[in-house]
Amino acid sequence: MIIGITTTRTTTDDIDIERVTIEYLQSVERAGGTPILLPPQPDCSSIDEILVRIDGLMLTGGGDIDPRLYTDDKVLEQVSHVSRKRDEFEIALARAAFEQDMPTFGICRGMQIMNVAFGGSLNQDLAACGITDENHLQERPFERTGQVTLLEPGTRLAALFGNVACIETNSMHHQSIRTVAPRFSTSALSADGVIEGIEDPSKRFCIGVQWHPEYLADNNVLFEAFCAEAQARSSKPARE
């Protein structure tokens, strides 16, 4: 099955590059999927053409989402690396995938995009909200776990981890969900109350997590479930 993965733009030596870290690709490949990259398009008219070519959508991490898309409050100086073009493209992708019940997996910024796409809001900066970021903005190695994440009983996310009460995760973010969009439910929280997971249980697979599971070997279950649902939706034969 084909998994579309959104990209991040970086500039090195005055060269613009659309990229993803290799861990996203490897996680999808281990789960049996074939990843393709989805850089932002000049406009959103091609969304349907894109979705017809993929079986699942992965919304990845990256820069901050433009606060004007979710609040009338003043934009804080801590907000950085905003790409309105990327924001609008990924919001359109998330909405269209939702309408088609296409399996969607949001990671870090990707979860926040899912939330904003359907009317939720974000905290522009955890420290500005009085939440210490020492447990949410860890240094490398990202394979190291630095916080405990509490799983909400009865959720799809909890079931994927064997219905345990909590798991250890990594954490690399300074923003977080403030209000959850009406169609999502909270599936995980950090010990200090930051929303770490959202989902829509009515969909085939519609889950967002605030941490970065692509770096954690014991989080392969998330990618396996995501790709399994993408394969089930697809009419294509499973890859051998």
PDB file of C-alpha atoms in Angstrom:
ATOM      1  CA  MET A   1       0.000   0.000   0.000  1.00  0.00           C
ATOM      2  CA  ILE A   2       1.088   3.593  -0.605  1.00  0.00           C
ATOM      3  CA  ILE A   3       1.479   5.994   2.320  1.00  0.00           C
ATOM      4  CA  GLY A   4       1.668   9.710   1.586  1.00  0.00           C
ATOM      5  CA  ILE A   5       3.980  11.568   3.972  1.00  0.00           C
ATOM      6  CA  THR A   6       4.044  15.351   4.294  1.00  0.00           C
ATOM      7  CA  THR A   7       7.362  17.178   4.131  1.00  0.00           C
ATOM      8  CA  THR A   8       9.243  19.998   5.846  1.00  0.00           C
ATOM      9  CA  ARG A   9      11.101  22.739   3.975  1.00  0.00           C
ATOM     10  CA  THR A  10      14.623  23.603   5.072  1.00  0.00           C
ATOM     11  CA  THR A  11      17.195  25.944   3.557  1.00  0.00           C
ATOM     12  CA  THR A  12      20.861  24.994   3.413  1.00  0.00           C
ATOM     13  CA  ASP A  13      23.436  27.152   1.605  1.00  0.00           C
ATOM     14  CA  ASP A  14      20.578  29.068  -0.023  1.00  0.00           C
ATOM     15  CA  ILE A  15      19.116  25.828  -1.399  1.00  0.00           C
ATOM     16  CA  ASP A  16      15.511  25.049  -0.455  1.00  0.00           C
ATOM     17  CA  ILE A  17      14.891  21.375   0.309  1.00  0.00           C
ATOM     18  CA  GLU A  18      11.626  19.533   0.973  1.00  0.00           C
ATOM     19  CA  ARG A  19      12.454  16.600   3.231  1.00  0.00           C
ATOM     20  CA  VAL A  20      11.414  14.172   5.946  1.00  0.00           C
ATOM     21  CA  THR A  21      13.651  12.456   8.461  1.00  0.00           C
ATOM     22  CA  ILE A  22      14.496   8.904   7.484  1.00  0.00           C
ATOM     23  CA  GLU A  23      12.777   7.446  10.564  1.00  0.00           C
ATOM     24  CA  TYR A  24       9.310   8.216   9.135  1.00  0.00           C
ATOM     25  CA  LEU A  25      10.135   6.309   5.960  1.00  0.00           C
ATOM     26  CA  GLN A  26      11.703   3.385   7.794  1.00  0.00           C
ATOM     27  CA  SER A  27       8.736   3.042  10.147  1.00  0.00           C
ATOM     28  CA  VAL A  28       6.308   2.836   7.227  1.00  0.00           C
ATOM     29  CA  GLU A  29       8.513   0.400   5.341  1.00  0.00           C
ATOM     30  CA  ARG A  30       8.829  -1.895   8.370  1.00  0.00           C
ATOM     31  CA  ALA A  31       5.047  -1.950   8.577  1.00  0.00           C
ATOM     32  CA  GLY A  32       4.778  -3.069   4.936  1.00  0.00           C
ATOM     33  CA  GLY A  33       4.002   0.272   3.312  1.00  0.00           C
ATOM     34  CA  THR A  34       5.619   2.161   0.466  1.00  0.00           C
ATOM     35  CA  PRO A  35       6.183   5.821   1.409  1.00  0.00           C
ATOM     36  CA  ILE A  36       5.910   8.726  -1.015  1.00  0.00           C
ATOM     37  CA  LEU A  37       6.513  12.372  -0.188  1.00  0.00           C
ATOM     38  CA  LEU A  38       3.794  15.022  -0.367  1.00  0.00           C
ATOM     39  CA  PRO A  39       5.337  18.513  -0.564  1.00  0.00           C
ATOM     40  CA  PRO A  40       2.949  21.487  -0.377  1.00  0.00           C
ATOM     41  CA  GLN A  41       1.274  22.332  -3.681  1.00  0.00           C
ATOM     42  CA  PRO A  42       0.794  25.855  -5.118  1.00  0.00           C
ATOM     43  CA  ASP A  43      -2.931  25.571  -4.420  1.00  0.00           C
ATOM     44  CA  CYS A  44      -5.229  22.940  -2.962  1.00  0.00           C
ATOM     45  CA  SER A  45      -7.050  22.041  -6.180  1.00  0.00           C
ATOM     46  CA  SER A  46      -4.934  18.904  -6.576  1.00  0.00           C
ATOM     47  CA  ILE A  47      -5.939  17.347  -3.230  1.00  0.00           C
ATOM     48  CA  ASP A  48      -8.364  14.823  -4.721  1.00  0.00           C
ATOM     49  CA  GLU A  49      -5.798  13.815  -7.353  1.00  0.00           C
ATOM     50  CA  ILE A  50      -3.257  13.218  -4.610  1.00  0.00           C
ATOM     51  CA  LEU A  51      -5.544  11.186  -2.374  1.00  0.00           C
ATOM     52  CA  VAL A  52      -6.649   8.866  -5.168  1.00  0.00           C
ATOM     53  CA  ARG A  53      -3.018   7.768  -5.476  1.00  0.00           C
ATOM     54  CA  ILE A  54      -2.409   6.918  -1.818  1.00  0.00           C
ATOM     55  CA  ASP A  55      -3.950   4.555   0.713  1.00  0.00           C
ATOM     56  CA  GLY A  56      -3.015   6.342   3.932  1.00  0.00           C
ATOM     57  CA  LEU A  57      -1.961   9.837   5.012  1.00  0.00           C
ATOM     58  CA  MET A  58       0.798  10.621   7.505  1.00  0.00           C
ATOM     59  CA  LEU A  59       1.054  14.203   8.757  1.00  0.00           C
ATOM     60  CA  THR A  60       4.540  14.788  10.113  1.00  0.00           C
ATOM     61  CA  GLY A  61       6.324  17.126  12.506  1.00  0.00           C
ATOM     62  CA  GLY A  62       7.929  20.449  11.685  1.00  0.00           C
ATOM     63  CA  GLY A  63       7.520  24.184  12.218  1.00  0.00           C
ATOM     64  CA  ASP A  64       4.746  25.995  14.029  1.00  0.00           C
ATOM     65  CA  ILE A  65       1.254  26.409  12.582  1.00  0.00           C
ATOM     66  CA  ASP A  66       0.213  29.990  11.817  1.00  0.00           C
ATOM     67  CA  PRO A  67      -1.766  31.092  14.912  1.00  0.00           C
ATOM     68  CA  ARG A  68      -4.103  33.133  12.709  1.00  0.00           C
ATOM     69  CA  LEU A  69      -5.610  29.846  11.605  1.00  0.00           C
ATOM     70  CA  TYR A  70      -6.905  29.068  15.098  1.00  0.00           C
ATOM     71  CA  THR A  71      -6.990  32.225  17.240  1.00  0.00           C
ATOM     72  CA  ASP A  72      -7.477  35.988  17.220  1.00  0.00           C
ATOM     73  CA  ASP A  73      -4.902  36.389  19.982  1.00  0.00           C
ATOM     74  CA  LYS A  74      -1.628  38.195  19.396  1.00  0.00           C
ATOM     75  CA  VAL A  75       1.025  36.034  17.736  1.00  0.00           C
ATOM     76  CA  LEU A  76       3.762  35.368  20.286  1.00  0.00           C
ATOM     77  CA  GLU A  77       7.412  35.942  19.445  1.00  0.00           C
ATOM     78  CA  GLN A  78       8.127  32.310  20.353  1.00  0.00           C
ATOM     79  CA  VAL A  79       6.233  31.153  17.247  1.00  0.00           C
ATOM     80  CA  SER A  80       8.736  30.198  14.549  1.00  0.00           C
ATOM     81  CA  HIS A  81       9.275  28.448  11.223  1.00  0.00           C
ATOM     82  CA  VAL A  82       5.730  29.140  10.048  1.00  0.00           C
ATOM     83  CA  SER A  83       4.749  28.152   6.512  1.00  0.00           C
ATOM     84  CA  ARG A  84       1.220  29.247   5.671  1.00  0.00           C
ATOM     85  CA  LYS A  85       1.487  27.363   2.373  1.00  0.00           C
ATOM     86  CA  ARG A  86       2.233  24.119   4.203  1.00  0.00           C
ATOM     87  CA  ASP A  87      -0.460  24.789   6.818  1.00  0.00           C
ATOM     88  CA  GLU A  88      -3.201  25.307   4.247  1.00  0.00           C
ATOM     89  CA  PHE A  89      -2.118  22.334   2.151  1.00  0.00           C
ATOM     90  CA  GLU A  90      -2.059  19.945   5.102  1.00  0.00           C
ATOM     91  CA  ILE A  91      -5.348  21.218   6.526  1.00  0.00           C
ATOM     92  CA  ALA A  92      -6.955  20.571   3.144  1.00  0.00           C
ATOM     93  CA  LEU A  93      -5.370  17.100   3.042  1.00  0.00           C
ATOM     94  CA  ALA A  94      -6.601  16.271   6.540  1.00  0.00           C
ATOM     95  CA  ARG A  95     -10.161  17.366   5.788  1.00  0.00           C
ATOM     96  CA  ALA A  96     -10.357  15.528   2.468  1.00  0.00           C
ATOM     97  CA  ALA A  97      -8.852  12.344   3.933  1.00  0.00           C
ATOM     98  CA  PHE A  98     -11.354  12.500   6.784  1.00  0.00           C
ATOM     99  CA  GLU A  99     -14.285  12.756   4.391  1.00  0.00           C
ATOM    100  CA  GLN A 100     -13.010   9.715   2.493  1.00  0.00           C
ATOM    101  CA  ASP A 101     -12.308   7.750   5.705  1.00  0.00           C
ATOM    102  CA  MET A 102      -8.703   7.428   4.616  1.00  0.00           C
ATOM    103  CA  PRO A 103      -6.449   6.193   7.446  1.00  0.00           C
ATOM    104  CA  THR A 104      -4.701   9.251   8.872  1.00  0.00           C
ATOM    105  CA  PHE A 105      -1.840   9.343  11.361  1.00  0.00           C
ATOM    106  CA  GLY A 106      -0.675  12.696  12.750  1.00  0.00           C
ATOM    107  CA  ILE A 107       2.646  13.017  14.558  1.00  0.00           C
ATOM    108  CA  CYS A 108       3.559  16.054  16.704  1.00  0.00           C
ATOM    109  CA  ARG A 109       2.752  19.011  14.426  1.00  0.00           C
ATOM    110  CA  GLY A 110       0.671  16.535  12.414  1.00  0.00           C
ATOM    111  CA  MET A 111      -1.654  15.972  15.374  1.00  0.00           C
ATOM    112  CA  GLN A 112      -1.928  19.723  15.822  1.00  0.00           C
ATOM    113  CA  ILE A 113      -2.827  20.147  12.131  1.00  0.00           C
ATOM    114  CA  MET A 114      -5.599  17.559  12.522  1.00  0.00           C
ATOM    115  CA  ASN A 115      -6.962  19.484  15.489  1.00  0.00           C
ATOM    116  CA  VAL A 116      -6.808  22.904  13.815  1.00  0.00           C
ATOM    117  CA  ALA A 117      -8.343  21.517  10.607  1.00  0.00           C
ATOM    118  CA  PHE A 118     -11.549  20.714  12.488  1.00  0.00           C
ATOM    119  CA  GLY A 119     -11.899  23.745  14.713  1.00  0.00           C
ATOM    120  CA  GLY A 120      -9.562  23.102  17.625  1.00  0.00           C
ATOM    121  CA  SER A 121      -6.972  25.531  18.959  1.00  0.00           C
ATOM    122  CA  LEU A 122      -3.376  25.425  20.200  1.00  0.00           C
ATOM    123  CA  ASN A 123      -1.227  26.885  22.930  1.00  0.00           C
ATOM    124  CA  GLN A 124       1.291  28.995  21.031  1.00  0.00           C
ATOM    125  CA  ASP A 125       4.015  28.302  23.593  1.00  0.00           C
ATOM    126  CA  LEU A 126       4.005  26.022  26.629  1.00  0.00           C
ATOM    127  CA  ALA A 127       6.291  28.235  28.701  1.00  0.00           C
ATOM    128  CA  ALA A 128       4.066  31.245  28.034  1.00  0.00           C
ATOM    129  CA  CYS A 129       1.176  29.192  29.439  1.00  0.00           C
ATOM    130  CA  GLY A 130       3.102  28.476  32.620  1.00  0.00           C
ATOM    131  CA  ILE A 131       3.951  24.902  31.634  1.00  0.00           C
ATOM    132  CA  THR A 132       7.602  24.002  32.012  1.00  0.00           C
ATOM    133  CA  ASP A 133       9.010  22.696  28.754  1.00  0.00           C
ATOM    134  CA  GLU A 134      11.870  20.668  30.237  1.00  0.00           C
ATOM    135  CA  ASN A 135       9.888  17.446  29.805  1.00  0.00           C
ATOM    136  CA  HIS A 136       8.429  18.455  26.435  1.00  0.00           C
ATOM    137  CA  LEU A 137      11.476  19.728  24.552  1.00  0.00           C
ATOM    138  CA  GLN A 138      14.153  17.112  25.016  1.00  0.00           C
ATOM    139  CA  GLU A 139      17.571  17.045  23.403  1.00  0.00           C
ATOM    140  CA  ARG A 140      18.980  14.227  21.299  1.00  0.00           C
ATOM    141  CA  PRO A 141      19.021  11.270  21.249  1.00  0.00           C
ATOM    142  CA  PHE A 142      15.336  11.216  20.332  1.00  0.00           C
ATOM    143  CA  GLU A 143      15.298   7.453  20.834  1.00  0.00           C
ATOM    144  CA  ARG A 144      15.472   8.177  24.559  1.00  0.00           C
ATOM    145  CA  THR A 145      12.202   8.383  26.473  1.00  0.00           C
ATOM    146  CA  GLY A 146      11.813  11.343  28.802  1.00  0.00           C
ATOM    147  CA  GLN A 147       8.236  11.445  30.008  1.00  0.00           C
ATOM    148  CA  VAL A 148       5.323   9.249  31.033  1.00  0.00           C
ATOM    149  CA  THR A 149       2.196   9.447  28.883  1.00  0.00           C
ATOM    150  CA  LEU A 150      -1.135   8.430  30.408  1.00  0.00           C
ATOM    151  CA  LEU A 151      -3.472   6.526  28.092  1.00  0.00           C
ATOM    152  CA  GLU A 152      -7.220   7.070  28.313  1.00  0.00           C
ATOM    153  CA  PRO A 153      -9.013   3.764  29.022  1.00  0.00           C
ATOM    154  CA  GLY A 154     -11.328   2.545  26.274  1.00  0.00           C
ATOM    155  CA  THR A 155      -9.601   4.411  23.451  1.00  0.00           C
ATOM    156  CA  ARG A 156      -8.159   2.932  20.277  1.00  0.00           C
ATOM    157  CA  LEU A 157      -4.745   4.259  21.266  1.00  0.00           C
ATOM    158  CA  ALA A 158      -4.825   2.466  24.610  1.00  0.00           C
ATOM    159  CA  ALA A 159      -5.936  -0.772  22.935  1.00  0.00           C
ATOM    160  CA  LEU A 160      -2.993  -0.639  20.541  1.00  0.00           C
ATOM    161  CA  PHE A 161      -0.630  -0.603  23.516  1.00  0.00           C
ATOM    162  CA  GLY A 162      -2.398  -3.489  25.245  1.00  0.00           C
ATOM    163  CA  ASN A 163      -4.651  -1.348  27.454  1.00  0.00           C
ATOM    164  CA  VAL A 164      -1.834  -0.410  29.815  1.00  0.00           C
ATOM    165  CA  ALA A 165      -2.339   2.699  31.954  1.00  0.00           C
ATOM    166  CA  CYS A 166       0.742   4.531  30.697  1.00  0.00           C
ATOM    167  CA  ILE A 167       3.715   4.339  28.375  1.00  0.00           C
ATOM    168  CA  GLU A 168       7.099   6.062  28.216  1.00  0.00           C
ATOM    169  CA  THR A 169       7.537   8.478  25.310  1.00  0.00           C
ATOM    170  CA  ASN A 170       9.911  11.067  23.931  1.00  0.00           C
ATOM    171  CA  SER A 171       8.850  14.692  23.502  1.00  0.00           C
ATOM    172  CA  MET A 172      10.073  17.493  21.211  1.00  0.00           C
ATOM    173  CA  HIS A 173       7.563  20.347  21.081  1.00  0.00           C
ATOM    174  CA  HIS A 174       6.894  23.789  22.545  1.00  0.00           C
ATOM    175  CA  GLN A 175       3.257  24.031  21.427  1.00  0.00           C
ATOM    176  CA  SER A 176       0.291  21.861  22.346  1.00  0.00           C
ATOM    177  CA  ILE A 177      -3.439  21.450  21.862  1.00  0.00           C
ATOM    178  CA  ARG A 178      -5.438  23.994  23.846  1.00  0.00           C
ATOM    179  CA  THR A 179      -9.008  23.036  22.915  1.00  0.00           C
ATOM    180  CA  VAL A 180      -9.777  19.734  21.227  1.00  0.00           C
ATOM    181  CA  ALA A 181     -11.786  19.917  18.007  1.00  0.00           C
ATOM    182  CA  PRO A 182     -15.397  18.723  18.530  1.00  0.00           C
ATOM    183  CA  ARG A 183     -15.053  15.574  16.467  1.00  0.00           C
ATOM    184  CA  PHE A 184     -11.988  14.314  18.339  1.00  0.00           C
ATOM    185  CA  SER A 185     -11.642  12.807  21.792  1.00  0.00           C
ATOM    186  CA  THR A 186      -8.552  12.974  23.988  1.00  0.00           C
ATOM    187  CA  SER A 187      -6.752   9.632  24.160  1.00  0.00           C
ATOM    188  CA  ALA A 188      -3.566  10.517  26.044  1.00  0.00           C
ATOM    189  CA  LEU A 189      -2.193  13.104  28.485  1.00  0.00           C
ATOM    190  CA  SER A 190       1.193  13.910  29.936  1.00  0.00           C
ATOM    191  CA  ALA A 191       1.614  13.899  33.699  1.00  0.00           C
ATOM    192  CA  ASP A 192       1.352  17.709  33.693  1.00  0.00           C
ATOM    193  CA  GLY A 193      -1.872  17.711  31.691  1.00  0.00           C
ATOM    194  CA  VAL A 194      -0.649  18.360  28.143  1.00  0.00           C
ATOM    195  CA  ILE A 195      -2.777  16.594  25.523  1.00  0.00           C
ATOM    196  CA  GLU A 196      -0.635  13.849  23.999  1.00  0.00           C
ATOM    197  CA  GLY A 197      -3.164  12.004  21.845  1.00  0.00           C
ATOM    198  CA  ILE A 198      -6.444  12.528  19.983  1.00  0.00           C
ATOM    199  CA  GLU A 199      -8.596  10.216  17.884  1.00  0.00           C
ATOM    200  CA  ASP A 200     -11.925   9.765  16.155  1.00  0.00           C
ATOM    201  CA  PRO A 201     -13.082   6.221  16.957  1.00  0.00           C
ATOM    202  CA  SER A 202     -15.761   6.364  14.263  1.00  0.00           C
ATOM    203  CA  LYS A 203     -13.115   6.346  11.535  1.00  0.00           C
ATOM    204  CA  ARG A 204     -11.057   3.468  10.156  1.00  0.00           C
ATOM    205  CA  PHE A 205      -7.868   4.979  11.633  1.00  0.00           C
ATOM    206  CA  CYS A 206      -7.750   8.621  12.665  1.00  0.00           C
ATOM    207  CA  ILE A 207      -5.167   9.084  15.422  1.00  0.00           C
ATOM    208  CA  GLY A 208      -2.764  11.846  16.352  1.00  0.00           C
ATOM    209  CA  VAL A 209       0.037  11.698  18.910  1.00  0.00           C
ATOM    210  CA  GLN A 210       2.180  14.529  20.251  1.00  0.00           C
ATOM    211  CA  TRP A 211       5.343  12.460  20.679  1.00  0.00           C
ATOM    212  CA  HIS A 212       7.561  11.013  17.941  1.00  0.00           C
ATOM    213  CA  PRO A 213       6.906   7.251  17.717  1.00  0.00           C
ATOM    214  CA  GLU A 214       9.095   6.891  14.628  1.00  0.00           C
ATOM    215  CA  TYR A 215      12.119   6.966  16.960  1.00  0.00           C
ATOM    216  CA  LEU A 216      10.790   4.380  19.428  1.00  0.00           C
ATOM    217  CA  ALA A 217      11.041   0.672  18.617  1.00  0.00           C
ATOM    218  CA  ASP A 218       8.194  -0.302  20.941  1.00  0.00           C
ATOM    219  CA  ASN A 219       5.885   2.103  19.067  1.00  0.00           C
ATOM    220  CA  ASN A 220       5.975   0.027  15.870  1.00  0.00           C
ATOM    221  CA  VAL A 221       2.466  -1.114  16.772  1.00  0.00           C
ATOM    222  CA  LEU A 222       1.159   2.329  15.765  1.00  0.00           C
ATOM    223  CA  PHE A 223       2.626   2.124  12.272  1.00  0.00           C
ATOM    224  CA  GLU A 224       1.566  -1.501  11.884  1.00  0.00           C
ATOM    225  CA  ALA A 225      -2.047  -0.686  12.746  1.00  0.00           C
ATOM    226  CA  PHE A 226      -2.033   2.385  10.521  1.00  0.00           C
ATOM    227  CA  CYS A 227      -0.621   0.521   7.534  1.00  0.00           C
ATOM    228  CA  ALA A 228      -2.924  -2.452   8.109  1.00  0.00           C
ATOM    229  CA  GLU A 229      -5.934  -0.162   7.883  1.00  0.00           C
ATOM    230  CA  ALA A 230      -4.501   1.504   4.774  1.00  0.00           C
ATOM    231  CA  GLN A 231      -4.050  -1.933   3.202  1.00  0.00           C
ATOM    232  CA  ALA A 232      -7.581  -2.959   4.134  1.00  0.00           C
ATOM    233  CA  ARG A 233      -8.947   0.165   2.465  1.00  0.00           C
ATOM    234  CA  SER A 234      -6.885  -0.378  -0.651  1.00  0.00           C
ATOM    235  CA  SER A 235      -7.975  -2.609  -3.504  1.00  0.00           C
ATOM    236  CA  LYS A 236      -4.334  -3.329  -4.278  1.00  0.00           C
ATOM    237  CA  PRO A 237      -2.752  -6.656  -3.289  1.00  0.00           C
ATOM    238  CA  ALA A 238      -0.576  -6.665  -0.186  1.00  0.00           C
ATOM    239  CA  ARG A 239       3.117  -6.184  -0.787  1.00  0.00           C
ATOM    240  CA  GLU A 240       5.098  -9.377  -0.298  1.00  0.00           C
TER     241      GLU A 240
END
